[in-house]
């Protein structure tokens, strides 16, 4: 065991082997997020002796995995989520895919999975999209969701860095993630991530432990969990979203704020894009800072809160309507066409479909 | 979504279907832990509509899984580890398997996987052992390791309680987990588990995030990580073991101590058995209490430390020889035949092989 990851390049996208499906599926109109997949998938195998193997695009189908596979026992696994949009000009565009490739590399390092060439992987993904391009909806600002996945496939029960891995990419209809404004349940008894953990990486282990709290949120009539951290109940993330407050801050200044990337927060691409956009506008303060439930409650009481919203690739920009916290149901300001979330959603869509 | 798990019984072990392998493998003599598996495996499928399906024992082989399977993306997965021993009387015995069934049930609840009937599952496991009984070594106090595994198989990318799951059991040669006395690396910059998380359940997500720290331990010449917690550097677990101190405590009393089950500690079966044994002996204090690195260092300096050791099903009882901590390499008291770990290991073996 050495501490260094030997850098191994994915064989170039030019080497890619394509096996086309002989029977294409029909494309249903409206579906739940992440349930209907396209006709093809990309797979690339890796092993410690030979490095990356030839990338393969093949008909979508089940994976054959050894039952001792390290992903199934020790969650040696990570994923990404990005979207491809059909523009008003009919061309297809990925939204900031290099940010996803970079985050995926960081997750892989943290998970002790091998390094890969980001631009070669992106080249392979583009070829996959090209083959299944008819799955990107033709009407409206719709899109296809792309899920790169990277798993350890070491067929051994030792808890150790895997000598075999599989990187694969599947694509599915995005549908709409949430239909209405969000209600959140905030209780400090569950923690999503912590200092010295993996909360800033998109690793599977960050998610499996959250389902239980999500069900409890449901029992309070809420859709998602607002994850708190520490004695002072810091606001961290909501469900699988980053969180933003648009408010008049303690000093009386208009501010857009989101928690800083201190190791417990997922560095969302939509989060970054919102910060980039708002900083470009230069109309109010834009800050990455700690936010506590106490500060939120004070702002609410003093009518300083303009809006709270979540952001993520799957859910896009999501207005938050209410929070159940310490046996109170906090009603947050309503969304209207002047709300910042509406303006951001419109502007992001304009970029994504190239208006 | 309801908060209640609908209790569904695994169809009885009596219904079990057996498909025997037509070609049995040769049984290698000495192997690494968890790399050579027996001829058969047990699989039981579950879905939310029909509940548990008929348990099946079939030739050991790959699993066919949907690439969106919730275990591969969100680590909806858990496992158990127990051993079957061949006694001096040639009979096979499981060591306290009900404790594993109970812990597995708790992990399943936390992972939002369905409830199962513990005794029926144990019945199926006993049948699997019976079929592959020749794999339990005939010589010496040797054993076979049994790995029940439970994964979410929902073929959807929504982060939610799965509607499909697979429970399976594989068995492998145990080999020896560690050959020498252990060296540990203790650095508070990584955290294994935290309050409000899943550290007390045997869920995959607790392990994938630890490999990176384990590699760093290796770069310091250590075999495993000694996981610390909090500002006061509490001693929690070592690698995948529970930790015990045998010492003269601050009040001058001889004491065997291990950290309490406060939600961050895995409730190990070997841990419990050691506590049970030592309490039965009634020769010194036996305590579940917080232990900090500061307390350990003081005890070491004042020659109050008798021994530090780890415990686990895979590694059994493991003497700890040294700890790298705050740029010092702490040398701990050596193991000899009078060490508590030797006495415990002997007594546990006597029970396991029914001497």
XYZ file of C-alpha atoms in Angstrom:
710
model
C 0.000 0.000 0.000
C 1.393 3.341 -1.004
C -0.181 6.657 -0.229
C 0.071 7.906 -3.785
C -2.634 7.357 -6.338
C -0.922 6.228 -9.490
C -2.328 8.510 -12.147
C -3.819 6.472 -14.944
C -5.399 7.981 -17.983
C -8.699 6.641 -19.225
C -7.948 5.377 -22.696
C -8.911 8.221 -24.996
C -12.488 8.771 -26.035
C -11.193 8.140 -29.559
C -10.571 4.472 -28.619
C -14.115 4.080 -27.375
C -15.972 0.956 -28.547
C -19.669 1.318 -29.352
C -22.199 -1.518 -29.325
C -25.559 -0.118 -30.408
C -28.810 -1.459 -29.030
C -30.922 -3.312 -31.570
C -34.235 -2.380 -29.936
C -34.818 1.194 -28.836
C -37.252 1.940 -26.022
C -40.261 4.255 -26.352
C -39.801 7.537 -24.532
C -42.542 8.223 -21.973
C -43.697 11.815 -21.616
C -43.718 12.673 -17.953
C -41.967 10.545 -15.370
C -40.628 10.712 -11.865
C -37.049 11.805 -11.596
C -34.509 9.111 -12.279
C -36.761 6.175 -13.139
C -36.627 5.940 -16.963
C -33.212 5.447 -18.531
C -31.987 5.911 -22.091
C -31.008 3.130 -24.502
C -27.271 3.099 -23.837
C -24.730 3.380 -21.046
C -20.978 3.942 -20.819
C -18.746 1.583 -18.848
C -14.981 1.780 -18.229
C -13.196 -0.802 -16.126
C -10.020 -0.270 -14.146
C -7.646 -2.566 -12.331
C -4.446 -1.831 -10.456
C -2.259 -3.924 -12.773
C -3.415 -2.755 -16.181
C -4.974 0.629 -15.437
C -7.947 1.863 -17.392
C -9.461 -0.389 -20.024
C -11.112 0.643 -23.280
C -14.316 2.644 -22.681
C -17.423 0.909 -23.946
C -20.825 2.264 -24.911
C -23.344 -0.551 -24.861
C -27.071 -1.202 -24.539
C -28.390 -0.145 -21.117
C -28.598 -3.195 -18.886
C -27.813 -4.783 -15.549
C -24.309 -4.882 -14.138
C -22.793 -8.207 -13.161
C -21.034 -7.740 -9.814
C -19.175 -10.049 -7.449
C -21.222 -10.339 -4.231
C -18.190 -9.273 -2.149
C -17.717 -6.154 -4.296
C -16.410 -3.300 -2.134
C -19.162 -0.919 -3.267
C -21.843 -3.229 -1.841
C -20.163 -3.751 1.549
C -18.114 -0.650 2.288
C -19.753 1.993 0.090
C -16.621 2.557 -1.951
C -18.709 4.540 -4.402
C -19.373 8.049 -5.661
C -21.438 9.757 -8.295
C -22.068 12.992 -10.148
C -25.171 14.659 -11.553
C -25.276 16.991 -14.530
C -27.759 17.890 -17.203
C -27.778 18.312 -20.962
C -30.202 20.902 -22.380
C -31.691 21.328 -25.839
C -31.407 24.980 -26.670
C -33.916 27.195 -28.449
C -31.501 26.773 -31.383
C -31.983 22.960 -31.162
C -28.348 22.378 -30.212
C -27.458 20.340 -27.132
C -25.425 21.896 -24.332
C -23.974 20.588 -21.081
C -24.071 23.047 -18.173
C -20.556 23.572 -16.745
C -19.547 19.890 -17.023
C -15.923 20.557 -16.111
C -17.024 21.497 -12.600
C -18.601 18.053 -12.295
C -15.509 16.325 -13.653
C -13.352 18.190 -11.165
C -15.607 17.375 -8.214
C -15.742 13.745 -9.351
C -11.935 13.629 -9.317
C -11.906 14.970 -5.766
C -14.493 12.429 -4.640
C -12.454 9.651 -6.262
C -9.325 10.703 -4.392
C -11.228 10.752 -1.077
C -12.814 7.355 -1.795
C -9.425 5.824 -2.728
C -10.648 5.154 -6.253
C -8.183 5.760 -9.109
C -7.576 9.065 -10.847
C -8.961 9.492 -14.368
C -8.497 11.960 -17.186
C -11.358 14.451 -16.821
C -11.435 15.606 -20.441
C -11.305 12.049 -21.792
C -14.226 11.041 -19.575
C -16.141 14.105 -20.737
C -15.365 13.119 -24.339
C -16.878 9.682 -23.710
C -19.957 11.229 -22.065
C -20.471 13.538 -25.057
C -20.379 10.527 -27.376
C -22.986 8.777 -25.180
C -25.232 11.856 -25.338
C -24.831 12.026 -29.109
C -25.965 8.409 -29.450
C -29.010 8.911 -27.207
C -29.675 12.512 -28.272
C -33.327 11.870 -29.123
C -33.917 11.359 -25.408
C -33.290 15.049 -24.729
C -36.813 16.488 -24.831
C -37.634 18.659 -27.862
C -40.244 20.846 -26.189
C -39.757 23.571 -23.623
C -36.707 24.118 -21.451
C -36.350 20.397 -20.741
C -33.279 18.310 -20.262
C -31.756 14.900 -19.698
C -30.036 14.012 -16.429
C -26.605 12.380 -16.622
C -25.320 10.208 -13.782
C -21.616 9.306 -13.836
C -21.024 6.623 -11.176
C -17.750 5.212 -9.895
C -17.623 2.089 -7.739
C -14.991 -0.166 -6.172
C -15.376 -3.722 -7.496
C -12.637 -5.461 -5.510
C -14.023 -8.988 -4.870
C -12.736 -9.149 -1.291
C -14.071 -8.457 2.203
C -10.889 -6.785 3.454
C -11.535 -3.109 4.245
C -8.919 -1.579 1.936
C -8.260 0.460 -1.174
C -9.801 -1.489 -4.056
C -7.648 -2.950 -6.844
C -10.578 -3.015 -9.240
C -13.124 -0.374 -10.104
C -15.872 0.391 -12.577
C -16.781 3.838 -13.838
C -20.121 3.974 -15.607
C -22.507 6.617 -16.878
C -26.269 6.276 -17.185
C -28.778 8.907 -18.323
C -32.412 9.362 -17.392
C -35.383 11.616 -17.875
C -35.156 14.390 -15.328
C -38.849 15.002 -14.732
C -39.470 17.491 -11.964
C -37.866 16.811 -8.623
C -40.219 18.845 -6.430
C -43.573 20.114 -7.654
C -44.388 22.649 -4.981
C -42.549 24.955 -2.669
C -40.571 23.049 -0.121
C -41.310 22.376 3.518
C -38.312 21.423 5.661
C -37.916 19.750 9.030
C -34.987 20.927 11.169
C -33.943 18.841 14.171
C -30.396 18.767 15.535
C -30.707 15.113 16.534
C -29.527 13.997 13.085
C -26.299 15.179 11.453
C -25.621 14.863 7.728
C -21.871 15.491 7.739
C -19.154 16.580 10.127
C -15.616 17.925 10.223
C -13.133 15.200 9.282
C -15.775 13.302 7.308
C -16.805 13.196 3.648
C -19.625 15.766 3.471
C -17.862 17.775 0.764
C -17.598 14.777 -1.576
C -20.379 13.155 -3.561
C -19.884 9.742 -1.972
C -22.713 7.254 -1.526
C -22.181 7.023 2.227
C -23.384 10.605 2.666
C -26.857 9.616 1.481
C -27.813 6.188 2.857
C -27.786 7.499 6.421
C -30.156 10.349 5.569
C -33.215 8.331 4.518
C -34.259 7.667 8.096
C -34.359 11.376 8.943
C -36.159 12.061 5.664
C -38.907 9.645 6.696
C -39.172 11.389 10.065
C -39.451 14.718 8.240
C -42.350 13.155 6.326
C -44.074 12.269 9.585
C -44.058 16.021 10.362
C -45.619 16.755 6.964
C -42.309 18.030 5.570
C -40.694 17.024 2.288
C -37.062 17.256 3.256
C -34.657 17.631 6.157
C -32.911 20.910 6.889
C -29.601 19.608 8.220
C -28.234 21.467 11.237
C -24.738 21.332 12.699
C -23.263 22.058 16.085
C -24.509 23.553 19.338
C -25.604 26.752 17.622
C -27.750 24.888 15.059
C -25.936 26.068 11.969
C -27.924 25.745 8.761
C -25.967 23.480 6.391
C -27.976 21.806 3.619
C -31.585 20.918 2.852
C -32.254 17.364 1.722
C -29.832 17.121 -1.186
C -29.672 20.874 -1.843
C -27.447 23.763 -0.890
C -29.238 26.506 1.039
C -29.439 30.268 0.406
C -30.848 33.104 2.479
C -31.809 36.372 0.781
C -32.262 38.828 3.620
C -31.430 42.105 5.261
C -28.521 40.997 7.438
C -27.787 41.984 11.056
C -26.119 45.210 9.872
C -29.105 46.259 7.769
C -27.548 45.374 4.401
C -29.282 43.381 1.700
C -27.398 40.111 1.370
C -27.478 36.757 -0.372
C -25.781 34.220 1.901
C -24.974 30.521 1.841
C -22.855 28.412 4.222
C -19.110 28.293 3.444
C -17.327 25.220 2.041
C -15.768 24.151 5.351
C -15.698 20.434 4.590
C -19.271 19.668 5.661
C -20.975 21.285 2.646
C -21.260 19.826 -0.844
C -19.719 22.289 -3.348
C -22.770 22.397 -5.637
C -22.407 23.499 -9.249
C -25.733 25.336 -9.054
C -24.589 26.879 -5.744
C -21.441 28.163 -7.433
C -23.389 29.410 -10.441
C -25.808 31.363 -8.240
C -22.891 32.968 -6.391
C -21.242 33.794 -9.741
C -24.421 35.310 -11.155
C -25.227 37.381 -8.058
C -21.659 38.662 -7.818
C -21.810 39.676 -11.475
C -25.059 41.584 -10.826
C -23.346 43.427 -7.965
C -26.663 44.681 -6.550
C -26.338 43.400 -2.997
C -23.823 41.664 -0.738
C -23.037 38.079 -1.682
C -21.468 36.079 1.135
C -20.377 32.575 2.060
C -20.883 32.637 5.814
C -22.219 30.638 8.734
C -25.967 30.969 9.268
C -27.742 29.706 12.364
C -31.369 28.919 13.091
C -31.246 31.659 15.719
C -30.253 34.233 13.089
C -32.948 32.966 10.750
C -35.623 33.163 13.471
C -34.562 36.726 14.412
C -34.644 37.825 10.779
C -38.068 36.271 10.350
C -39.417 37.995 13.464
C -37.983 41.352 12.415
C -39.239 40.880 8.852
C -35.694 40.976 7.493
C -36.004 37.679 5.594
C -36.818 38.145 1.927
C -36.554 34.532 0.803
C -34.971 31.191 1.578
C -34.285 28.740 -1.233
C -32.366 25.604 -2.060
C -30.260 24.794 -5.105
C -29.098 21.633 -6.822
C -28.706 20.101 -10.250
C -31.681 17.774 -9.843
C -34.021 20.249 -8.132
C -32.615 23.430 -9.768
C -33.703 26.425 -7.647
C -36.343 25.604 -5.045
C -38.252 28.152 -2.975
C -38.630 27.094 0.659
C -42.063 27.820 2.134
C -41.840 26.627 5.709
C -39.642 25.009 8.346
C -40.719 22.893 11.307
C -38.237 23.705 14.090
C -38.420 23.337 17.853
C -42.134 22.530 17.712
C -42.929 25.662 15.684
C -43.939 25.771 12.037
C -42.070 28.786 10.667
C -43.826 30.346 7.685
C -41.292 31.935 5.351
C -41.980 34.758 2.870
C -43.863 33.628 -0.241
C -42.356 33.351 -3.666
C -43.554 35.677 -6.397
C -42.136 36.832 -9.721
C -40.004 39.394 -7.874
C -38.409 36.748 -5.653
C -34.724 36.204 -6.160
C -35.235 32.479 -6.769
C -37.543 33.272 -9.716
C -35.046 35.681 -11.197
C -32.176 33.197 -10.762
C -34.182 30.302 -12.196
C -35.049 32.367 -15.268
C -31.507 33.543 -15.782
C -30.058 30.031 -15.367
C -32.563 28.620 -17.848
C -31.679 31.377 -20.312
C -28.033 30.349 -20.086
C -28.793 26.652 -20.256
C -30.956 26.856 -23.382
C -28.865 29.693 -24.822
C -31.462 32.402 -25.092
C -44.278 7.480 2.600
C -45.103 6.367 6.119
C -42.731 6.380 9.036
C -43.524 2.814 9.996
C -41.659 -0.143 8.585
C -44.240 -2.704 7.650
C -43.055 -5.869 9.329
C -42.661 -8.625 6.803
C -41.524 -12.094 7.678
C -38.935 -13.794 5.541
C -40.646 -16.878 4.213
C -39.683 -19.642 6.593
C -36.398 -21.460 6.266
C -38.548 -24.533 5.667
C -39.666 -23.036 2.312
C -36.088 -22.518 1.238
C -35.200 -23.632 -2.296
C -31.774 -25.203 -2.809
C -29.937 -25.343 -6.130
C -26.701 -27.250 -5.596
C -23.550 -26.415 -7.517
C -22.482 -29.072 -9.987
C -18.759 -28.283 -9.677
C -17.260 -27.771 -6.244
C -14.143 -25.624 -5.857
C -10.887 -26.828 -4.296
C -10.261 -25.365 -0.863
C -6.946 -23.505 -0.635
C -5.050 -23.840 2.648
C -4.034 -20.377 3.732
C -5.539 -17.258 2.240
C -6.004 -13.608 2.980
C -9.139 -12.757 4.871
C -12.255 -12.565 2.735
C -10.907 -13.513 -0.681
C -11.919 -17.163 -1.167
C -15.618 -17.941 -1.003
C -17.498 -21.203 -0.537
C -19.531 -23.023 -3.204
C -22.958 -21.625 -2.363
C -24.711 -18.444 -1.320
C -28.110 -17.522 0.084
C -30.273 -14.863 -1.573
C -33.675 -13.521 -0.497
C -35.421 -10.804 -2.461
C -37.910 -8.305 -1.080
C -40.235 -5.810 -2.664
C -42.712 -3.416 -1.092
C -45.740 -4.968 -2.811
C -45.166 -8.658 -2.176
C -42.821 -8.641 0.815
C -40.167 -11.303 1.216
C -39.781 -13.897 -1.508
C -38.723 -17.519 -1.126
C -35.135 -17.825 0.166
C -32.802 -19.469 -2.318
C -29.493 -21.253 -1.825
C -27.650 -21.383 -5.119
C -24.141 -21.740 -6.541
C -21.925 -18.809 -5.554
C -21.845 -16.314 -8.404
C -22.152 -12.717 -9.521
C -25.208 -10.627 -8.742
C -27.098 -8.968 -11.565
C -27.953 -5.425 -10.472
C -29.673 -2.487 -12.125
C -27.055 0.260 -12.624
C -29.273 2.776 -10.773
C -29.571 0.402 -7.804
C -29.769 2.422 -4.555
C -26.899 0.482 -2.939
C -24.492 1.609 -5.678
C -25.453 5.309 -5.550
C -26.617 6.061 -2.031
C -24.996 3.283 -0.006
C -28.320 1.849 1.111
C -26.492 -1.187 2.395
C -25.424 -2.948 5.562
C -23.711 -6.142 6.564
C -22.886 -8.470 9.424
C -19.906 -10.649 10.245
C -19.994 -13.842 12.284
C -18.065 -17.062 12.406
C -18.799 -20.754 12.532
C -16.277 -22.946 14.410
C -15.551 -26.651 14.234
C -15.283 -27.851 17.807
C -12.858 -30.357 19.254
C -15.908 -32.656 19.165
C -16.132 -32.079 15.358
C -19.514 -30.341 15.695
C -20.086 -26.933 14.120
C -21.080 -23.991 16.310
C -21.999 -20.381 15.589
C -20.754 -17.875 18.164
C -23.671 -15.841 19.583
C -25.436 -15.451 16.191
C -28.563 -13.912 17.719
C -26.527 -10.834 18.631
C -25.647 -10.442 14.954
C -29.255 -10.937 13.867
C -30.377 -8.305 16.354
C -27.723 -5.793 15.259
C -28.582 -6.482 11.620
C -32.226 -5.675 12.359
C -31.194 -2.373 13.930
C -28.972 -1.499 10.978
C -31.849 -2.328 8.609
C -34.201 -0.006 10.467
C -31.639 2.825 10.329
C -30.964 2.208 6.628
C -34.711 2.157 5.828
C -34.476 -1.421 4.629
C -37.327 -3.774 5.552
C -37.630 -5.737 8.779
C -37.025 -9.474 8.641
C -37.593 -12.427 10.926
C -34.296 -12.955 12.738
C -34.792 -16.619 13.565
C -35.931 -17.471 10.046
C -32.858 -15.804 8.590
C -30.674 -17.679 11.044
C -32.419 -20.898 9.984
C -31.512 -20.181 6.349
C -27.906 -19.402 7.307
C -27.640 -22.696 9.216
C -28.846 -24.541 6.129
C -26.198 -22.742 4.022
C -23.484 -23.737 6.504
C -24.692 -27.328 6.470
C -24.398 -27.452 2.682
C -20.893 -25.951 2.662
C -19.781 -27.550 5.944
C -16.624 -29.036 4.425
C -15.322 -25.478 4.088
C -15.015 -25.146 7.856
C -11.389 -26.149 8.489
C -10.871 -29.509 10.176
C -7.578 -28.668 11.853
C -6.901 -26.400 14.813
C -9.228 -23.734 16.192
C -10.136 -22.522 12.690
C -13.391 -21.191 11.373
C -15.384 -19.928 8.431
C -16.479 -16.296 8.198
C -20.119 -15.603 7.356
C -21.135 -12.322 5.751
C -24.862 -11.509 5.665
C -25.366 -8.481 3.396
C -28.489 -6.403 2.846
C -28.752 -3.910 0.001
C -31.361 -1.584 -1.498
C -32.013 -2.515 -5.129
C -34.543 0.165 -6.061
C -33.771 0.931 -9.737
C -34.261 4.686 -9.356
C -32.051 7.728 -8.731
C -34.474 9.403 -6.310
C -32.945 9.597 -2.823
C -35.631 7.678 -0.925
C -36.543 4.551 0.998
C -36.123 1.667 -1.477
C -39.075 -0.420 -2.623
C -36.825 -3.314 -3.514
C -34.056 -4.991 -1.588
C -31.851 -8.042 -1.635
C -30.570 -9.865 1.424
C -27.748 -12.287 0.682
C -25.229 -14.324 2.636
C -21.780 -15.334 1.458
C -19.114 -17.263 3.366
C -15.351 -17.152 3.072
C -12.166 -18.486 4.555
C -11.266 -16.298 7.508
C -7.488 -16.538 7.326
C -5.785 -14.304 9.821
C -6.700 -10.650 9.758
C -3.557 -9.231 11.364
C -0.360 -11.252 11.768
C 1.518 -9.120 14.236
C 0.743 -6.781 17.074
C -0.976 -3.669 15.853
C 0.409 -0.210 15.299
C -2.163 2.584 15.192
C -2.117 6.158 13.895
C -4.188 8.687 15.859
C -4.916 12.059 14.280
C -8.016 14.121 15.111
C -8.236 15.476 11.565
C -10.360 12.499 10.464
C -13.559 11.422 12.198
C -15.115 7.986 11.771
C -18.559 8.673 13.202
C -20.390 11.407 15.049
C -23.465 12.044 17.166
C -26.601 11.958 15.006
C -24.913 9.743 12.420
C -24.781 5.984 11.811
C -21.598 4.939 13.661
C -23.491 2.438 15.818
C -24.863 0.566 12.789
C -22.969 -1.721 10.443
C -23.777 0.333 7.359
C -21.463 0.492 4.347
C -21.200 4.269 4.521
C -19.236 4.015 7.774
C -16.377 2.283 5.956
C -15.836 3.856 2.492
C -14.830 7.167 4.040
C -12.192 5.517 6.239
C -9.897 4.108 3.516
C -8.236 7.451 2.895
C -7.199 7.811 6.544
C -6.075 4.181 6.566
C -3.699 4.913 3.672
C -2.347 7.914 5.560
C -1.834 5.666 8.598
C 0.208 3.424 6.303
C 2.399 6.351 5.296
C 3.308 6.649 9.002
C 4.161 2.947 9.113
C 0.951 2.109 10.983
C -1.513 -0.624 10.117
C -4.721 1.022 11.237
C -6.300 4.277 12.365
C -7.120 4.956 15.992
C -10.246 7.081 15.556
C -10.512 10.071 17.883
C -13.540 12.215 18.638
C -14.049 15.740 19.885
C -11.823 18.442 21.323
C -10.519 16.174 24.063
C -9.431 13.471 21.597
C -11.623 10.705 22.913
C -10.513 7.212 21.917
C -13.359 5.573 19.979
C -12.405 2.680 17.703
C -9.303 1.309 15.984
C -9.643 0.503 12.297
C -12.636 -1.803 12.388
C -12.176 -2.860 16.018
C -13.531 -1.838 19.389
C -10.835 -0.652 21.810
C -10.049 -1.761 25.375
C -7.659 -0.371 27.977
C -6.484 -2.604 30.800
C -4.923 -0.229 33.318
C -4.701 1.133 36.803
C -7.210 3.954 36.545
C -6.899 7.533 37.910
C -8.120 6.319 41.336
C -5.537 3.547 41.548
C -7.938 0.716 40.770
C -7.298 -2.036 38.250
C -9.819 -1.581 35.472
C -10.796 -2.892 32.051
C -12.399 -0.025 30.142
C -13.940 0.512 26.705
C -15.833 3.522 25.300
C -19.597 3.534 25.953
C -22.232 2.891 23.267
C -23.187 6.544 22.825
C -24.166 6.275 19.151
C -20.666 6.675 17.702
C -19.409 3.192 18.680
C -20.208 -0.069 16.936
C -21.729 -2.483 19.481
C -19.330 -5.341 18.748
C -20.266 -8.905 19.628
C -16.675 -9.607 20.705
C -16.712 -6.341 22.698
C -19.854 -7.502 24.516
C -18.412 -10.970 25.072
C -15.232 -9.548 26.601
C -17.278 -7.362 28.953
C -19.434 -10.369 29.880
C -16.400 -12.566 30.536
C -14.528 -9.984 32.601
C -17.639 -9.169 34.645
C -18.120 -12.863 35.317
C -14.488 -13.136 36.526
C -15.127 -10.215 38.898
C -11.394 -9.670 39.489
C -11.150 -5.999 38.575
C -13.387 -3.084 37.616
C -15.063 -3.412 34.219
C -16.325 -0.113 32.840
C -17.852 1.420 29.736
C -16.509 4.959 29.987
C -14.986 7.756 27.955
C -11.232 7.468 27.480
C -9.097 10.272 26.090
C -5.625 10.326 24.576
C -4.607 12.575 27.469
C -5.630 9.920 29.988
C -3.814 7.250 27.988
C -0.631 9.325 27.813
C -0.708 10.018 31.577
C -1.225 6.344 32.344
C 1.636 5.426 30.051
C 3.946 7.966 31.671
C 3.015 6.824 35.172
C 3.309 3.153 34.159
C -0.348 2.571 34.945
C -1.125 1.063 31.521
C -1.070 -2.733 31.521
C -2.303 -3.336 27.973
C -4.317 -1.860 25.138
C -6.090 -4.156 22.705
C -8.735 -4.193 19.994
C -11.588 -6.623 19.453
C -13.708 -7.676 16.502
C -15.157 -10.750 14.862
C -12.690 -10.682 11.975
C -9.567 -9.785 13.995
C -10.642 -11.493 17.269
C -8.524 -9.995 20.101
C -5.610 -7.896 18.902
C -2.815 -6.580 21.103
C -1.840 -2.991 20.273
C 1.900 -2.355 20.325
C 2.265 1.304 19.478
C 0.423 4.521 18.592
C 1.693 7.420 16.517
C 0.107 10.543 18.067
C 1.069 14.207 17.947
C 4.418 13.407 16.326
C 5.334 10.910 19.030
C 5.495 7.144 18.663
C 4.031 5.815 21.894
C 5.338 2.375 22.797
C 2.713 0.432 24.740
C 3.382 -2.464 27.144
C 4.247 -5.732 25.400
C 1.992 -8.731 25.212
C 2.959 -11.897 27.014
C 1.094 -14.967 28.232
C -0.011 -13.035 31.317
C -1.540 -10.241 29.252
C -5.285 -9.927 29.509
C -5.665 -10.190 25.716
C -3.974 -13.622 25.758
C -6.221 -14.823 28.543
C -9.353 -13.520 26.806
C -8.334 -14.968 23.426
C -7.786 -18.388 24.996
C -11.043 -18.304 26.906
C -13.033 -17.179 23.846
C -11.486 -19.942 21.738
C -12.333 -22.489 24.425
C -15.952 -21.409 24.262
C -16.009 -21.280 20.470
C -14.605 -24.777 19.971
C -16.372 -26.110 23.094
C -13.425 -27.223 25.136
